[in-house]
Amino acid sequence: MEKVLETARIICRESLAPLIVRLRLHSPGISAAARAGQFVMLKVREGIDPLLRRPFSFHRIHPDKGEIEVLFRIAGRGTLALSKLGPGDPVSLIGPLGNGFELPLDRTTQIAFIAGGIGIAPLGELIAQALSGPGQTQKAHLFYGARSASELLPEDIVSQFGLRVHFATDDGSFGYKGRVTKLFEEFTARADEDFRPAEVYSCGPLAMQYHVAKWALENDALSQLSLESLMGCGIGACLGCALPAADCGPGDDQRFVHVCEDGPIFSAGSIKWNQILIQQSPPPTYLFS
Amino acid sequence: MEPNPDPTIAAPDLSVQLGPLHLKNPVMTASGTFGYGEEYASLTDLGKLGALVVKGISLLPRAGNPPPRIVETPAGMINAIGLENVGVEVFLSVKLPYLCGLDVPVIANIFGNTIEEYAGLAERLDGAPGLTAMEINVSCPNVKEGGMVFGTDPAMTAKVVEAVRRKTSLPLITKLTPNVTSIAEIARAAEGAGSDILSCINTVAAMAVDVYSKRPRLANIFGGLSGPAIRPIALRCVYEVTRAVKCPVIGIGGIASAADALEFMLIGARAVQVGTANFVDPTITAEIIEGIRLFLEAEKIAALSDFIGTLDTSCLFPFAEDACGSIEI
């Protein structure tokens, strides 16, 4: 399905946590074609500041209603401006973009979902699809971590996802104390839990994704990682969202993949992780508000 | 009731003549901001463009710089892509045939590490079916060799242009960098060496840092600033260049509306290229073309060429000669 430029209207805006906002948008052209793991380029407001569109994954897709949901953390001037919009406000979207997740054909496969911070966003639709439909006998767990409890979605919302959820926070303010990938590694090693996922789906900061990739490669599991990058255009023109590819290009040169076109979903083995310059967390809100 | 518009009045003529290059309207896409056209085909009508300038091409494919490659800044962005591209052979076998099927003039932007590479590219591209013109990039700030190294030195610029000129009879555009003391001097060198047309400006050398990680925002440390933030710089450069040379000039730099485009044409640019604004609004070039048409209609100007270069810098102090001029205010 071709990408389209569409003016969507906000139907509903909900604040789910101190800095996490969920928007429901009427966007019939995009919702009809959207798949889990794909994204839209959204202009948070008209004018030249902030200048660029921002990428947002589909948190939920409702093609029957012509609606999509996006979930975001207020992390900079763009998301702050977006958080101030409400029902009836128009926003310009380009989408659907990127490759999207593929669910396993064998529905008996054990699968793990791993989310770091706002990386929970694209997993919402993916989990809904994985748990619906015929023969959904697979054993699926969600491992969901953040720096602190205030950066997690409330437990009652996450419990509606309909699968077993394991929480982790870096500061121990909720759930397991430590990084979510450590919780995941420990859980899959437990003798009293028969959970050896054959496939992992993850979204979160690159520092987290590195550990997911490492686990997947060491345990010979299939993996679909939704990777992030700053983007200029989202459609493969600016070539700004490059990541180092594991394989080389002609003449043994480093080859780069582009998150917008080749991704945002990549397998663990397709990225040269030791060549990634880890991006820092966004600054505290007092610096941009 | 408003009187009906006189049906005998023709729609304004938007066509422009740039030396040997005739365009149906003055709006082009800037190199590196529109891929090879295909990326935008489902979002906007490519056939409306005056011309399409493709992503810079080198003799061999280039991988580009390591990420992070871009960062957003106030009303702009800094990029250090490093001229990642598919190389001239893939361009000729895959990208150009696609563009040939569209009703739009295609301009190849060429880049080399050495003068011989520029010449080799021009030779390979010369006579390629569907190619309308070549734009020589002597102004990329993001590569270690070539690029801006050539474009900051008048003698080197002339050597590149001469070498390319010898290999092609296609209309030749030289794209200039603003990162020089005198852009007029470089412009004269390029014109003297046989460039039919000049385009300016390429991005402005810039950088951004992160106080938390204490790291540069770009792996390349430096990059090129583009977007509306650079438009006043671009306007000044185009003004200087149009007054330094006789050949036609294409204005580039932060154009995001018809009014922006008209500013460049008012000071003498014969055409414009739209860059970063394509990322934000893929239909912006069509809107700019329509906006220019509406402006000419409203101002009752029959042809765009009648408007180009009509900036009035005379009598900036209208009261100076007046009797009142002596009054101290």
Coordinates of C-alpha atoms in Angstrom, one line a residue:
Chain A
M1 CA 0.0 0.0 0.0
E2 CA 1.3 3.4 -1.0
K3 CA 2.0 6.0 1.7
V4 CA -0.4 8.9 1.8
L5 CA -0.4 12.5 3.1
E6 CA -3.4 13.0 5.3
T7 CA -4.8 15.6 7.6
A8 CA -6.0 13.6 10.7
R9 CA -8.2 14.9 13.4
I10 CA -7.7 14.3 17.1
I11 CA -10.7 12.5 18.6
C12 CA -9.4 11.9 22.1
R13 CA -6.4 12.9 24.2
E14 CA -5.6 11.1 27.4
S15 CA -2.8 11.7 29.9
L16 CA -1.9 8.2 31.1
A17 CA 1.2 9.1 33.2
P18 CA 2.9 12.3 34.1
L19 CA 4.6 12.6 30.7
I20 CA 2.8 9.9 28.7
V21 CA 0.0 10.9 26.4
R22 CA -2.3 8.8 24.2
L23 CA -3.9 10.3 21.2
R24 CA -6.7 8.8 19.1
L25 CA -6.8 10.2 15.6
H26 CA -9.3 9.9 12.8
S27 CA -7.1 9.0 9.8
P28 CA -9.1 6.8 7.5
G29 CA -6.6 6.6 4.6
I30 CA -3.7 5.6 6.8
S31 CA -5.6 3.3 9.2
A32 CA -6.9 1.3 6.3
A33 CA -3.3 0.4 5.2
A34 CA -1.4 0.4 8.5
R35 CA 0.3 -2.6 10.0
A36 CA 1.7 -3.1 13.5
G37 CA 5.3 -1.8 13.8
Q38 CA 4.8 0.8 11.0
F39 CA 4.8 4.5 11.7
V40 CA 3.6 7.9 10.6
M41 CA 5.6 11.2 10.2
L42 CA 3.5 13.7 12.2
K43 CA 3.8 17.5 12.1
V44 CA 3.1 18.7 15.6
R45 CA 2.1 22.1 14.5
E46 CA 2.2 24.3 11.4
G47 CA 5.1 26.6 10.8
I48 CA 8.9 26.3 11.0
D49 CA 9.5 25.7 14.7
P50 CA 9.8 22.9 15.3
L51 CA 10.6 22.4 11.7
L52 CA 10.6 18.7 11.1
R53 CA 7.9 16.0 11.3
R54 CA 8.4 13.4 14.0
P55 CA 8.0 9.6 13.7
F56 CA 5.3 8.0 15.8
S57 CA 4.6 4.3 15.7
F58 CA 1.0 2.9 15.7
H59 CA 0.0 2.1 19.2
R60 CA -3.3 0.7 18.0
I61 CA -4.9 0.5 14.6
H62 CA -8.7 0.5 14.2
P63 CA -9.3 0.2 10.4
D64 CA -13.0 -0.5 11.0
K65 CA -13.4 3.0 12.5
G66 CA -10.8 4.7 10.4
E67 CA -8.8 5.5 13.5
I68 CA -5.3 5.1 14.8
E69 CA -3.8 5.6 18.3
V70 CA -0.3 7.0 19.0
L71 CA 1.3 6.9 22.4
F72 CA 4.2 9.2 23.2
R73 CA 6.3 10.5 26.0
I74 CA 6.8 14.3 26.3
A75 CA 10.5 14.4 25.7
G76 CA 11.2 17.6 23.8
R77 CA 9.7 20.7 22.2
G78 CA 7.9 18.7 19.5
T79 CA 6.1 16.2 21.8
L80 CA 5.4 19.1 24.3
A81 CA 3.6 21.0 21.5
L82 CA 1.8 17.8 20.5
S83 CA 0.7 17.2 24.0
K84 CA -1.2 20.5 24.1
L85 CA -3.5 19.6 21.2
G86 CA -7.0 18.3 21.9
P87 CA -10.1 16.9 20.3
G88 CA -10.9 18.5 16.9
D89 CA -7.4 19.7 16.3
P90 CA -5.9 18.7 12.9
V91 CA -2.5 17.1 12.5
S92 CA -0.8 16.4 9.2
L93 CA 0.4 12.8 8.8
I94 CA 2.4 10.9 6.2
G95 CA 2.1 7.1 6.4
P96 CA 2.0 4.2 6.8
L97 CA 5.8 4.0 6.7
G98 CA 8.4 1.3 7.3
N99 CA 8.2 -2.5 7.2
G100 CA 6.2 -3.5 10.3
F101 CA 6.3 -6.6 12.5
E102 CA 5.6 -10.1 11.2
L103 CA 3.9 -12.5 13.7
P104 CA 5.0 -16.1 13.7
L105 CA 2.9 -18.3 11.4
D106 CA 3.2 -21.2 14.0
R107 CA 0.8 -19.9 16.6
T108 CA 2.1 -22.4 19.2
T109 CA 5.5 -20.6 19.4
Q110 CA 6.5 -19.1 22.7
I111 CA 7.1 -15.4 22.2
A112 CA 8.4 -12.6 24.4
F113 CA 7.6 -8.9 24.1
I114 CA 10.2 -6.5 25.6
A115 CA 9.5 -2.8 26.0
G116 CA 11.7 -0.1 27.4
G117 CA 10.0 3.2 28.4
I118 CA 7.8 4.6 25.6
G119 CA 8.9 1.5 23.5
I120 CA 5.7 0.0 24.8
A121 CA 3.9 2.1 22.1
P122 CA 4.2 -0.2 19.0
L123 CA 3.9 -3.4 21.1
G124 CA 0.3 -2.4 21.9
E125 CA -1.1 -3.3 18.5
L126 CA 1.3 -6.2 18.0
I127 CA 0.2 -7.9 21.3
A128 CA -3.4 -7.3 20.4
Q129 CA -2.9 -9.1 17.1
A130 CA -0.8 -11.9 18.6
L131 CA -3.5 -12.7 21.2
S132 CA -6.4 -12.5 18.8
G133 CA -7.5 -14.7 16.0
P134 CA -7.8 -18.5 15.7
G135 CA -5.4 -20.8 17.4
Q136 CA -3.8 -18.3 19.7
T137 CA -2.3 -21.0 21.9
Q138 CA 1.1 -19.5 22.2
K139 CA 2.6 -18.6 25.5
A140 CA 3.4 -14.9 25.5
H141 CA 4.9 -12.7 28.2
L142 CA 5.6 -9.0 28.3
F143 CA 8.7 -7.6 30.0
Y144 CA 8.2 -3.9 30.5
G145 CA 10.7 -1.6 32.1
A146 CA 11.5 2.1 32.5
R147 CA 13.9 4.3 34.5
S148 CA 11.2 4.9 37.2
A149 CA 7.6 4.0 38.0
S150 CA 6.4 7.4 36.8
E151 CA 7.6 6.5 33.3
L152 CA 5.5 3.3 33.1
L153 CA 2.0 3.1 31.9
P154 CA -0.4 2.4 34.9
E155 CA -0.7 -1.2 35.8
D156 CA -4.4 -1.4 35.1
I157 CA -3.9 -0.2 31.5
V158 CA -1.1 -2.7 30.9
S159 CA -3.1 -5.6 32.5
Q160 CA -5.7 -4.9 29.7
F161 CA -3.2 -6.2 27.2
G162 CA -4.3 -9.6 28.3
L163 CA -0.9 -11.4 28.9
R164 CA 1.4 -11.9 31.7
V165 CA 3.4 -8.8 32.4
H166 CA 6.8 -8.5 34.3
F167 CA 7.7 -5.0 35.3
A168 CA 11.1 -3.6 36.0
T169 CA 12.5 -0.1 36.9
D170 CA 16.1 1.0 37.0
D171 CA 15.5 2.6 40.4
G172 CA 13.3 -0.2 41.8
S173 CA 10.3 2.1 42.3
F174 CA 8.1 -0.6 40.7
G175 CA 8.6 -4.2 40.0
Y176 CA 12.1 -5.7 39.5
K177 CA 15.0 -3.4 40.3
G178 CA 17.3 -3.3 37.4
R179 CA 17.2 -3.2 33.6
V180 CA 14.3 -5.0 32.0
T181 CA 16.5 -7.2 29.8
K182 CA 18.2 -8.5 33.0
L183 CA 14.8 -9.4 34.3
F184 CA 14.0 -11.1 31.0
E185 CA 17.3 -13.0 31.0
E186 CA 16.8 -14.2 34.5
F187 CA 13.2 -15.3 33.9
T188 CA 13.9 -17.3 30.8
A189 CA 16.7 -19.1 32.7
R190 CA 14.3 -20.2 35.6
A191 CA 13.8 -23.9 35.9
D192 CA 10.3 -23.5 37.5
E193 CA 9.1 -21.5 34.5
D194 CA 8.8 -23.2 31.2
F195 CA 9.4 -20.1 29.1
R196 CA 12.0 -20.4 26.4
P197 CA 10.8 -17.9 23.7
A198 CA 11.6 -18.8 20.2
E199 CA 11.0 -15.3 19.1
V200 CA 11.4 -11.9 20.8
Y201 CA 9.7 -8.6 19.8
S202 CA 11.1 -5.5 21.3
C203 CA 11.1 -1.7 21.3
G204 CA 13.0 0.7 23.5
P205 CA 16.2 2.7 23.6
L206 CA 19.2 1.4 21.7
A207 CA 21.0 0.6 24.9
M208 CA 18.2 -1.8 25.8
Q209 CA 17.9 -3.2 22.3
Y210 CA 21.6 -4.1 22.4
H211 CA 21.0 -6.5 25.2
V212 CA 17.9 -7.9 23.5
A213 CA 20.0 -8.5 20.4
K214 CA 22.8 -10.1 22.4
W215 CA 20.3 -12.5 24.1
A216 CA 18.6 -13.4 20.8
L217 CA 21.9 -14.1 19.0
E218 CA 23.3 -16.1 21.9
N219 CA 20.1 -18.2 22.3
D220 CA 19.4 -18.6 18.7
A221 CA 16.0 -17.0 18.9
L222 CA 14.3 -15.1 16.1
S223 CA 14.1 -11.4 16.9
Q224 CA 12.2 -8.4 15.6
L225 CA 13.5 -5.2 17.1
S226 CA 11.8 -1.9 16.5
L227 CA 14.7 0.6 16.3
E228 CA 14.6 4.3 16.7
S229 CA 16.4 7.2 15.1
L230 CA 16.0 10.9 14.5
M231 CA 14.5 11.3 11.1
G232 CA 14.4 14.1 8.6
C233 CA 11.8 12.8 6.2
G234 CA 10.7 9.3 7.1
I235 CA 10.5 8.2 3.4
G236 CA 14.1 7.4 2.4
A237 CA 15.0 10.7 0.9
C238 CA 17.3 12.4 3.5
L239 CA 19.2 9.3 4.5
G240 CA 19.6 10.8 8.0
C241 CA 18.4 7.8 10.0
A242 CA 21.3 5.5 9.2
L243 CA 22.5 2.6 11.3
P244 CA 25.5 0.5 10.6
A245 CA 24.6 -2.8 8.9
A246 CA 26.2 -6.1 10.0
D247 CA 27.2 -7.0 6.4
C248 CA 29.5 -4.9 4.2
G249 CA 28.8 -3.1 1.0
P250 CA 30.8 -3.4 -2.2
G251 CA 34.5 -3.0 -1.6
D252 CA 34.2 -4.1 2.1
D253 CA 33.0 -0.6 3.0
Q254 CA 30.7 -0.1 6.0
R255 CA 27.2 -0.3 4.7
F256 CA 24.3 1.5 6.4
V257 CA 20.7 0.6 6.7
H258 CA 18.0 3.3 7.1
V259 CA 15.5 3.0 9.9
C260 CA 12.7 4.6 7.9
E261 CA 12.9 2.4 4.8
D262 CA 14.7 -0.8 5.8
G263 CA 13.1 -0.8 9.2
P264 CA 12.0 0.3 11.7
I265 CA 11.9 -3.5 12.4
F266 CA 15.3 -5.3 12.2
S267 CA 16.6 -8.7 13.2
A268 CA 19.3 -8.7 15.9
G269 CA 21.9 -10.0 13.4
S270 CA 21.3 -7.3 10.8
I271 CA 22.9 -4.4 12.8
K272 CA 26.6 -3.9 13.7
W273 CA 25.9 -3.1 17.4
N274 CA 29.5 -2.2 18.3
Q275 CA 29.4 0.7 15.7
I276 CA 26.4 2.4 17.2
L277 CA 26.9 5.6 19.1
I278 CA 24.3 5.3 21.8
Q279 CA 22.0 8.4 22.0
Q280 CA 21.5 10.0 25.3
S281 CA 18.2 10.2 27.1
P282 CA 16.3 13.4 26.5
P283 CA 16.9 16.4 28.7
P284 CA 14.6 17.2 31.7
T285 CA 11.6 19.1 30.8
Y286 CA 12.6 22.4 32.4
L287 CA 15.1 22.8 29.6
F288 CA 12.6 22.9 26.8
S289 CA 9.3 24.0 28.3
Chain B
M1 CA -20.6 42.1 -7.9
E2 CA -17.0 41.7 -8.9
P3 CA -16.5 42.0 -12.7
N4 CA -15.7 38.8 -14.4
P5 CA -12.0 38.4 -15.1
D6 CA -11.3 39.3 -18.6
P7 CA -11.0 36.0 -20.5
T8 CA -8.7 37.6 -23.0
I9 CA -6.0 38.0 -20.3
A10 CA -3.8 34.9 -20.5
A11 CA -2.6 33.1 -17.5
P12 CA 0.8 34.4 -16.3
D13 CA 3.8 32.9 -18.0
L14 CA 5.9 31.1 -15.4
S15 CA 8.5 29.7 -17.8
V16 CA 12.1 30.8 -17.4
Q17 CA 15.2 30.7 -19.5
L18 CA 18.5 29.9 -17.8
G19 CA 21.1 30.2 -20.5
P20 CA 20.6 27.0 -22.5
L21 CA 18.1 25.6 -20.0
H22 CA 14.4 26.3 -20.5
L23 CA 12.0 25.4 -17.7
K24 CA 8.2 25.5 -17.7
N25 CA 8.4 27.0 -14.2
P26 CA 11.2 28.1 -11.9
V27 CA 10.7 25.6 -9.1
M28 CA 13.1 22.7 -8.7
T29 CA 13.9 20.2 -5.9
A30 CA 17.3 20.7 -4.3
S31 CA 19.8 17.8 -4.5
G32 CA 19.7 15.4 -1.5
T33 CA 16.3 16.4 -0.4
F34 CA 14.2 14.5 -2.9
G35 CA 16.0 11.2 -3.3
Y36 CA 15.7 10.1 -6.9
G37 CA 12.1 11.3 -7.2
E38 CA 10.5 7.9 -6.7
E39 CA 10.4 8.3 -2.9
Y40 CA 7.9 11.2 -3.4
A41 CA 5.9 9.9 -6.4
S42 CA 2.9 8.7 -4.4
L43 CA 2.8 12.0 -2.4
T44 CA 3.1 14.7 -5.0
D45 CA 2.8 15.1 -8.8
L46 CA 6.4 15.1 -10.0
G47 CA 5.3 16.3 -13.5
K48 CA 4.5 19.7 -12.1
L49 CA 8.1 20.4 -11.2
G50 CA 10.2 22.9 -13.2
A51 CA 13.0 20.3 -12.8
L52 CA 14.1 17.6 -10.5
V53 CA 17.6 17.6 -9.1
V54 CA 18.6 14.2 -7.9
K55 CA 20.7 13.1 -4.9
G56 CA 24.4 13.8 -5.5
I57 CA 26.0 11.0 -7.5
S58 CA 29.6 9.8 -7.4
L59 CA 31.5 7.4 -9.7
L60 CA 31.4 4.6 -7.1
P61 CA 28.7 4.0 -4.5
R62 CA 29.4 5.8 -1.2
A63 CA 28.3 4.5 2.2
G64 CA 28.2 7.9 3.8
N65 CA 29.0 9.0 7.3
P66 CA 28.3 7.1 10.5
P67 CA 25.2 8.1 12.5
P68 CA 24.0 10.3 14.1
R69 CA 23.8 12.1 10.8
I70 CA 21.1 14.8 11.4
V71 CA 19.9 17.0 14.2
E72 CA 17.1 19.5 14.3
T73 CA 17.9 23.1 15.2
P74 CA 15.8 26.3 15.4
A75 CA 13.9 26.6 12.1
G76 CA 16.4 24.3 10.5
M77 CA 18.4 21.1 10.6
I78 CA 22.1 20.1 10.4
N79 CA 23.0 17.1 8.3
A80 CA 26.2 15.2 7.8
I81 CA 25.0 12.5 5.5
G82 CA 28.4 12.3 3.7
L83 CA 27.0 11.9 0.2
E84 CA 25.7 8.4 0.6
N85 CA 24.6 7.3 -2.9
V86 CA 24.1 4.4 -5.2
G87 CA 26.9 5.4 -7.6
V88 CA 26.6 6.4 -11.3
E89 CA 26.0 2.9 -12.7
V90 CA 23.0 2.2 -10.6
F91 CA 21.8 5.7 -11.2
L92 CA 21.9 5.1 -15.0
S93 CA 20.5 1.6 -15.0
V94 CA 17.8 1.9 -12.3
K95 CA 17.0 5.5 -11.2
L96 CA 17.2 7.5 -14.4
P97 CA 15.0 5.1 -16.5
Y98 CA 12.3 5.5 -13.8
L99 CA 12.5 9.3 -14.1
C100 CA 12.5 9.2 -17.9
G101 CA 9.0 8.0 -17.7
L102 CA 7.9 11.2 -16.1
D103 CA 7.3 14.5 -17.8
V104 CA 10.0 16.4 -15.8
P105 CA 13.5 17.6 -16.7
V106 CA 16.1 15.7 -14.7
I107 CA 19.3 17.3 -13.4
A108 CA 22.1 15.1 -12.1
N109 CA 24.1 16.5 -9.2
I110 CA 27.7 15.2 -9.5
F111 CA 30.4 14.9 -6.9
G112 CA 34.0 13.7 -7.0
N113 CA 37.0 13.3 -4.7
T114 CA 39.4 14.4 -7.6
I115 CA 39.1 16.5 -10.7
E116 CA 39.5 13.2 -12.7
E117 CA 36.4 11.8 -10.9
Y118 CA 34.3 14.8 -11.8
A119 CA 35.4 14.5 -15.4
G120 CA 34.8 10.8 -15.5
L121 CA 31.3 11.3 -14.1
A122 CA 30.5 13.9 -16.7
E123 CA 31.7 11.7 -19.5
R124 CA 29.6 8.8 -18.2
L125 CA 26.5 10.9 -17.8
D126 CA 26.8 12.9 -21.0
G127 CA 24.2 11.8 -23.5
A128 CA 22.3 9.6 -21.0
P129 CA 18.7 9.6 -22.3
G130 CA 16.5 11.7 -20.2
L131 CA 19.2 13.8 -18.6
T132 CA 18.6 17.5 -19.1
A133 CA 21.5 19.1 -17.2
M134 CA 24.3 18.6 -14.7
E135 CA 24.9 20.4 -11.4
I136 CA 28.5 20.2 -10.1
N137 CA 28.7 19.9 -6.4
V138 CA 31.8 21.7 -5.3
S139 CA 30.3 22.7 -2.0
C140 CA 29.4 19.7 0.2
P141 CA 30.7 20.4 3.7
N142 CA 30.5 16.8 5.0
V143 CA 33.2 14.9 3.2
K144 CA 36.9 14.9 3.9
E145 CA 38.1 15.1 0.3
G146 CA 36.7 16.9 -2.7
G147 CA 33.4 18.8 -2.3
M148 CA 33.8 22.0 -0.4
V149 CA 37.6 21.8 -0.7
F150 CA 37.2 22.6 -4.4
G151 CA 34.4 25.1 -3.9
T152 CA 36.3 27.3 -1.4
D153 CA 39.2 28.0 -3.8
P154 CA 38.5 30.0 -7.1
A155 CA 41.3 28.3 -9.0
M156 CA 40.2 24.8 -7.9
T157 CA 36.6 25.6 -8.7
A158 CA 37.6 26.7 -12.2
K159 CA 39.6 23.5 -12.7
V160 CA 36.7 21.3 -11.8
V161 CA 34.3 23.2 -14.0
E162 CA 36.7 23.2 -17.0
A163 CA 37.3 19.5 -16.6
V164 CA 33.5 18.8 -16.6
R165 CA 32.9 21.3 -19.4
R166 CA 35.3 19.4 -21.7
K167 CA 33.3 16.2 -21.2
T168 CA 29.7 17.4 -21.8
S169 CA 27.7 19.8 -23.9
L170 CA 24.7 19.6 -21.4
P171 CA 23.8 22.8 -19.6
L172 CA 26.1 23.0 -16.6
I173 CA 25.2 24.4 -13.2
T174 CA 27.9 24.9 -10.5
K175 CA 26.5 24.8 -6.9
L176 CA 28.4 27.2 -4.6
T177 CA 29.1 27.1 -0.9
P178 CA 28.4 30.0 1.4
N179 CA 31.3 29.0 3.6
V180 CA 33.8 31.4 1.9
T181 CA 35.0 34.9 2.4
S182 CA 33.8 36.0 -1.0
I183 CA 31.2 34.0 -2.8
A184 CA 31.4 36.5 -5.7
E185 CA 35.0 35.5 -6.4
I186 CA 34.1 31.8 -6.6
A187 CA 31.1 32.6 -8.8
R188 CA 33.3 34.5 -11.3
A189 CA 35.7 31.7 -11.4
A190 CA 33.0 29.1 -12.1
E191 CA 31.4 31.3 -14.8
G192 CA 34.8 32.0 -16.4
A193 CA 35.5 28.3 -16.6
G194 CA 32.4 27.6 -18.6
S195 CA 29.5 27.1 -16.1
D196 CA 26.3 28.1 -17.8
I197 CA 24.4 28.6 -14.6
L198 CA 25.3 29.0 -10.9
S199 CA 23.2 27.8 -8.0
C200 CA 23.6 28.9 -4.4
I201 CA 23.8 28.2 -1.6
N202 CA 24.7 24.8 -0.4
T203 CA 24.4 24.3 3.4
V204 CA 26.1 26.5 6.0
A205 CA 28.8 24.9 8.1
A206 CA 27.4 24.3 11.6
M207 CA 27.5 22.2 14.7
A208 CA 25.4 21.2 17.7
V209 CA 26.3 19.7 21.0
D210 CA 24.5 17.9 23.9
V211 CA 25.3 19.4 27.4
Y212 CA 24.1 16.1 29.1
S213 CA 26.3 13.6 27.3
K214 CA 28.9 16.3 26.6
R215 CA 29.1 15.0 23.1
P216 CA 28.6 16.4 19.6
R217 CA 25.1 15.8 18.2
L218 CA 26.6 14.5 15.0
A219 CA 29.2 11.8 14.7
N220 CA 30.9 13.9 12.1
I221 CA 31.0 16.8 14.6
F222 CA 30.3 19.4 11.9
G223 CA 27.5 19.4 9.4
G224 CA 25.6 21.6 7.1
L225 CA 22.7 23.8 8.3
S226 CA 19.6 24.0 6.1
G227 CA 16.0 25.1 6.4
P228 CA 14.4 28.5 6.9
A229 CA 17.1 29.5 9.4
I230 CA 19.6 30.1 6.5
R231 CA 17.3 32.0 4.1
P232 CA 18.6 35.5 4.9
I233 CA 22.2 34.2 4.5
A234 CA 21.2 32.6 1.2
L235 CA 19.5 35.8 0.0
R236 CA 22.6 37.9 0.7
C237 CA 24.8 35.3 -1.2
V238 CA 22.5 35.2 -4.2
Y239 CA 22.4 39.0 -4.3
E240 CA 26.2 39.2 -4.3
V241 CA 26.5 36.5 -7.0
T242 CA 23.9 37.9 -9.3
R243 CA 25.8 41.2 -9.3
A244 CA 29.2 39.5 -9.8
V245 CA 28.3 37.4 -12.9
K246 CA 26.3 37.6 -16.1
C247 CA 25.1 34.0 -16.2
P248 CA 21.8 33.0 -14.7
V249 CA 21.6 32.2 -11.0
I250 CA 19.4 29.7 -9.1
G251 CA 18.5 30.7 -5.6
I252 CA 18.6 28.0 -2.9
G253 CA 18.4 28.2 0.9
G254 CA 15.5 27.8 3.3
I255 CA 12.7 28.3 0.7
A256 CA 9.4 27.1 2.2
S257 CA 6.7 29.2 0.6
A258 CA 6.0 31.1 -2.6
A259 CA 6.8 34.4 -0.9
D260 CA 10.3 33.0 0.0
A261 CA 10.8 31.9 -3.6
L262 CA 9.7 35.3 -4.9
E263 CA 12.3 37.0 -2.6
F264 CA 15.1 35.2 -4.4
M265 CA 13.6 36.1 -7.8
L266 CA 13.1 39.7 -6.9
I267 CA 16.9 40.0 -6.2
G268 CA 17.7 38.4 -9.5
A269 CA 17.6 34.6 -9.2
R270 CA 16.1 33.2 -12.4
A271 CA 14.9 30.1 -10.7
V272 CA 14.9 28.4 -7.2
Q273 CA 15.5 25.1 -5.6
V274 CA 13.4 23.9 -2.6
G275 CA 15.3 21.6 -0.2
T276 CA 14.6 20.9 3.4
A277 CA 10.9 22.0 3.1
N278 CA 10.3 18.8 1.0
F279 CA 10.9 16.7 4.1
V280 CA 8.2 18.7 6.0
D281 CA 5.7 19.0 3.2
P282 CA 6.1 16.8 0.2
T283 CA 3.6 18.9 -1.8
I284 CA 5.4 22.2 -1.1
T285 CA 6.9 22.6 -4.6
A286 CA 3.4 22.4 -6.2
E287 CA 2.1 24.9 -3.6
I288 CA 5.0 27.3 -4.4
I289 CA 4.4 27.1 -8.1
E290 CA 0.7 27.8 -7.6
G291 CA 1.6 30.7 -5.2
I292 CA 3.9 32.3 -7.7
R293 CA 1.1 32.1 -10.3
L294 CA -1.4 33.7 -7.9
F295 CA 1.1 36.5 -7.1
L296 CA 1.7 37.3 -10.7
E297 CA -2.1 37.4 -11.4
A298 CA -2.8 39.6 -8.4
E299 CA 0.1 42.0 -9.3
K300 CA -1.0 41.9 -12.9
I301 CA 2.4 40.8 -14.1
A302 CA 2.2 38.9 -17.4
A303 CA 5.4 36.9 -17.2
L304 CA 7.6 35.9 -14.3
S305 CA 10.6 37.1 -16.3
D306 CA 9.2 40.7 -16.0
F307 CA 9.5 40.4 -12.2
I308 CA 12.9 38.8 -11.9
G309 CA 15.6 41.2 -10.8
T310 CA 13.3 44.1 -10.2
L311 CA 14.6 44.9 -6.7
D312 CA 14.6 48.7 -6.3
T313 CA 17.7 49.8 -4.3
S314 CA 17.6 53.4 -5.5
C315 CA 16.4 56.2 -3.3
L316 CA 16.6 54.2 -0.1
F317 CA 16.5 57.6 1.7
P318 CA 13.6 59.4 0.0
F319 CA 13.8 62.4 2.2
A320 CA 17.5 63.0 1.9
E321 CA 17.2 65.5 -0.9
D322 CA 14.0 66.9 0.5
A323 CA 13.7 70.2 2.3
C324 CA 12.7 68.3 5.3
G325 CA 15.9 66.2 5.1
S326 CA 17.8 68.7 7.1
I327 CA 15.4 68.4 10.0
E328 CA 17.0 66.6 12.9
I329 CA 14.5 64.0 14.3

